[in-house]
Amino acid sequence: DTEVTQTPKHLVMGMTNKKSLKCEQHMGHRAMYWYKQKAKKPPELMFVYSYEKLSINESVPSRFSPECPNSSLLNLHLHALQPEDSALYLCASSQDSRAGGPQNEQFFGPGTRLTVL
Amino acid sequence: KNQVEQSPQSLIILEGKNCTLQCNYTVSPFSNLRWYKQDTGRGPVSLTIMTFSENTKSNGRYTATLDADTKQSSLHITASQLSDSASYICVVSAIPNFGNEKLTFGTGTRLTIIP
């Protein structure tokens, strides 16, 4: 199974709502990532989890709160978002964020299209 | 500052024709270079990964080249098909000492294949 799944596919929320994005992989990968991608732009790294511990936070506002309940799951909790947070949110996983080379290829999920009204 | 630049920004070609996309990078310390294909509204899918010692790598109709001396890479698509219409993103990986792998993404080339 070389698939990263993300739910929901689409999410529309108001600025006062609390919602969560979910990501799952069963490849035995120990690194998981959240990216944000605006239209016609490359993905921007938000968070990296390595062995279920947060290892990179790219100065993301606190209205985004990541959580890694176990090695297969990654959540992104959303609260009090702004309209400019509307974007495609991508989850990815790889064998180990501290390694490099072809064996550490990042596999991306299909993304969640988030719209904040 | 690590940077990855791609050209052209967009490209339109007839079905069946070949095309070549370019990627120039200034990333240190270099670990590997990847080409991804991304359909609109979907996650990127890996096409090729090349390390410092590899000059060329193929994946079906896709052939990537790497010149580590000039820090340039290209992606050649042969006999294009309508399904090749997508954004192609060049991604360069760096491994800082005692740090996590860091990816630098290019802005992509938007390829459109017309019948």
CSV table of N, CA and C in Angstrom, one decimal, chain A residues 33 35 37 40-43 45 48 50 55-56 58 88 90 96-102 104-106 108-111 113, chain B residues 31-32 34 36 38 40-47 49-51 54 57 89 93 95 99-103 105-108:
chain,number,residue,atom,x,y,z
A,33,TYR,N,4.2,15.0,7.0
A,33,TYR,CA,4.3,16.5,6.7
A,33,TYR,C,2.9,17.1,6.4
A,35,TYR,N,1.6,20.5,4.2
A,35,TYR,CA,1.9,21.5,3.3
A,35,TYR,C,0.7,22.4,3.0
A,37,GLN,N,-0.8,24.8,-0.1
A,37,GLN,CA,-0.6,25.2,-1.5
A,37,GLN,C,-1.7,26.2,-2.0
A,40,LYS,N,-1.6,28.0,-8.2
A,40,LYS,CA,-0.5,28.3,-9.1
A,40,LYS,C,0.8,28.6,-8.4
A,41,LYS,N,0.9,28.1,-7.1
A,41,LYS,CA,2.1,28.3,-6.3
A,41,LYS,C,2.6,26.9,-5.9
A,42,PRO,N,3.9,26.8,-5.6
A,42,PRO,CA,4.3,25.5,-5.1
A,42,PRO,C,3.9,25.2,-3.7
A,43,PRO,N,3.9,24.0,-3.2
A,43,PRO,CA,3.6,23.7,-1.8
A,43,PRO,C,4.5,24.4,-0.9
A,45,LEU,N,5.9,24.2,3.1
A,45,LEU,CA,6.0,23.4,4.2
A,45,LEU,C,5.4,24.1,5.5
A,48,VAL,N,6.5,19.3,10.2
A,48,VAL,CA,7.1,18.0,10.0
A,48,VAL,C,7.1,17.2,11.3
A,50,SER,N,8.5,13.8,13.1
A,50,SER,CA,9.4,12.7,12.9
A,50,SER,C,9.3,11.8,14.1
A,55,SER,N,9.0,18.1,14.7
A,55,SER,CA,10.4,18.5,14.6
A,55,SER,C,10.6,19.8,13.8
A,56,ILE,N,9.6,20.1,13.0
A,56,ILE,CA,9.7,21.4,12.3
A,56,ILE,C,8.3,22.1,12.3
A,58,GLU,N,7.2,25.7,10.7
A,58,GLU,CA,7.7,26.8,9.9
A,58,GLU,C,7.0,28.1,10.2
A,88,LEU,N,-5.2,24.6,-0.8
A,88,LEU,CA,-5.2,23.1,-0.8
A,88,LEU,C,-4.2,22.7,0.2
A,90,LEU,N,-2.0,19.8,1.8
A,90,LEU,CA,-1.4,18.5,1.4
A,90,LEU,C,-0.7,17.8,2.6
A,96,ASP,N,11.9,8.6,6.6
A,96,ASP,CA,12.6,9.2,7.8
A,96,ASP,C,13.0,10.6,7.4
A,97,SER,N,12.5,11.7,8.0
A,97,SER,CA,12.8,13.0,7.6
A,97,SER,C,14.3,13.4,7.8
A,98,ARG,N,15.0,12.6,8.6
A,98,ARG,CA,16.4,12.9,8.8
A,98,ARG,C,17.4,12.2,7.8
A,99,ALA,N,16.8,11.4,6.9
A,99,ALA,CA,17.6,10.8,5.9
A,99,ALA,C,17.3,11.5,4.5
A,100,GLY,N,18.1,11.2,3.6
A,100,GLY,CA,17.9,11.7,2.3
A,100,GLY,C,18.0,10.7,1.2
A,101,GLY,N,18.0,11.1,0.0
A,101,GLY,CA,18.1,10.1,-1.1
A,101,GLY,C,16.8,9.5,-1.5
A,102,PRO,N,16.9,8.7,-2.5
A,102,PRO,CA,15.7,8.1,-3.1
A,102,PRO,C,14.8,7.3,-2.1
A,104,ASN,N,14.0,8.1,0.7
A,104,ASN,CA,13.2,9.0,1.5
A,104,ASN,C,12.2,9.8,0.7
A,105,GLU,N,11.8,9.2,-0.4
A,105,GLU,CA,10.8,9.9,-1.3
A,105,GLU,C,9.6,10.2,-0.5
A,106,GLN,N,9.1,11.4,-0.7
A,106,GLN,CA,7.8,11.9,0.0
A,106,GLN,C,6.6,11.5,-0.9
A,108,PHE,N,2.7,12.0,-1.5
A,108,PHE,CA,1.7,13.0,-1.2
A,108,PHE,C,0.3,12.4,-1.2
A,109,GLY,N,-0.6,12.9,-0.4
A,109,GLY,CA,-2.0,12.6,-0.5
A,109,GLY,C,-2.7,13.5,-1.5
A,110,PRO,N,-3.9,13.3,-1.8
A,110,PRO,CA,-4.7,14.0,-2.8
A,110,PRO,C,-5.0,15.5,-2.3
A,111,GLY,N,-4.9,15.7,-1.0
A,111,GLY,CA,-5.2,17.1,-0.5
A,111,GLY,C,-6.6,17.3,-0.1
A,113,ARG,N,-9.2,20.5,-0.1
A,113,ARG,CA,-9.5,21.8,-0.6
A,113,ARG,C,-10.3,22.6,0.5
B,31,SER,N,21.3,17.0,-2.0
B,31,SER,CA,21.1,15.5,-1.7
B,31,SER,C,20.5,14.8,-2.9
B,32,ASN,N,19.4,15.3,-3.4
B,32,ASN,CA,18.8,14.7,-4.6
B,32,ASN,C,17.8,15.7,-5.2
B,34,ARG,N,14.2,15.9,-7.6
B,34,ARG,CA,13.0,15.1,-7.9
B,34,ARG,C,12.1,15.9,-8.9
B,36,TYR,N,8.1,16.1,-10.0
B,36,TYR,CA,6.8,15.7,-9.6
B,36,TYR,C,5.8,16.2,-10.7
B,38,GLN,N,1.8,17.2,-11.0
B,38,GLN,CA,0.7,17.6,-10.2
B,38,GLN,C,-0.5,18.0,-11.1
B,40,THR,N,-4.3,19.4,-11.5
B,40,THR,CA,-5.0,20.5,-10.8
B,40,THR,C,-5.8,20.0,-9.6
B,41,GLY,N,-5.6,20.6,-8.4
B,41,GLY,CA,-6.4,20.2,-7.2
B,41,GLY,C,-6.0,18.8,-6.6
B,42,ARG,N,-4.9,18.3,-7.1
B,42,ARG,CA,-4.5,16.9,-6.6
B,42,ARG,C,-3.1,17.1,-6.0
B,43,GLY,N,-2.7,16.0,-5.3
B,43,GLY,CA,-1.3,16.0,-4.7
B,43,GLY,C,-0.3,15.7,-5.8
B,44,PRO,N,1.0,16.1,-5.6
B,44,PRO,CA,2.0,15.8,-6.5
B,44,PRO,C,2.4,14.3,-6.5
B,45,VAL,N,2.7,13.8,-7.7
B,45,VAL,CA,3.1,12.4,-7.8
B,45,VAL,C,4.5,12.4,-8.4
B,46,SER,N,5.4,11.6,-7.7
B,46,SER,CA,6.8,11.5,-8.1
B,46,SER,C,7.0,10.9,-9.5
B,47,LEU,N,7.8,11.5,-10.3
B,47,LEU,CA,8.2,10.9,-11.6
B,47,LEU,C,9.6,10.3,-11.5
B,49,ILE,N,13.6,10.5,-9.3
B,49,ILE,CA,14.5,11.0,-8.2
B,49,ILE,C,15.9,10.7,-8.6
B,50,MET,N,16.8,11.7,-8.6
B,50,MET,CA,18.2,11.5,-9.0
B,50,MET,C,19.1,12.1,-7.9
B,51,THR,N,20.1,11.3,-7.6
B,51,THR,CA,21.2,11.7,-6.7
B,51,THR,C,22.3,12.4,-7.5
B,54,GLU,N,23.9,10.5,-10.5
B,54,GLU,CA,23.1,10.1,-11.6
B,54,GLU,C,23.0,11.2,-12.6
B,57,LYS,N,17.7,9.6,-15.8
B,57,LYS,CA,16.7,8.6,-15.3
B,57,LYS,C,15.4,8.6,-16.0
B,89,ILE,N,6.7,20.0,-11.3
B,89,ILE,CA,7.4,20.7,-10.3
B,89,ILE,C,8.8,20.0,-10.1
B,93,SER,N,16.4,18.5,-2.8
B,93,SER,CA,16.5,18.1,-1.4
B,93,SER,C,17.9,18.5,-0.9
B,95,ILE,N,20.2,18.2,2.8
B,95,ILE,CA,20.3,17.6,4.2
B,95,ILE,C,21.3,18.4,5.0
B,99,GLY,N,20.3,17.8,10.7
B,99,GLY,CA,19.0,18.4,10.6
B,99,GLY,C,18.1,17.5,9.8
B,100,ASN,N,16.9,17.9,9.6
B,100,ASN,CA,15.9,17.2,8.8
B,100,ASN,C,16.1,17.6,7.3
B,101,GLU,N,15.8,16.6,6.5
B,101,GLU,CA,15.8,16.9,5.1
B,101,GLU,C,14.9,18.1,4.7
B,102,LYS,N,15.4,19.0,3.9
B,102,LYS,CA,14.6,20.1,3.5
B,102,LYS,C,14.4,20.2,2.0
B,103,LEU,N,13.2,20.3,1.6
B,103,LEU,CA,12.9,20.3,0.2
B,103,LEU,C,12.6,21.8,-0.3
B,105,PHE,N,11.0,23.8,-3.4
B,105,PHE,CA,10.1,23.5,-4.6
B,105,PHE,C,10.3,24.6,-5.6
B,106,GLY,N,10.3,24.2,-6.9
B,106,GLY,CA,10.3,25.2,-7.9
B,106,GLY,C,8.8,25.7,-8.1
B,107,THR,N,8.6,26.7,-8.9
B,107,THR,CA,7.2,27.2,-9.1
B,107,THR,C,6.5,26.5,-10.1
B,108,GLY,N,7.1,25.5,-10.8
B,108,GLY,CA,6.4,24.6,-11.7
B,108,GLY,C,6.3,25.2,-13.1
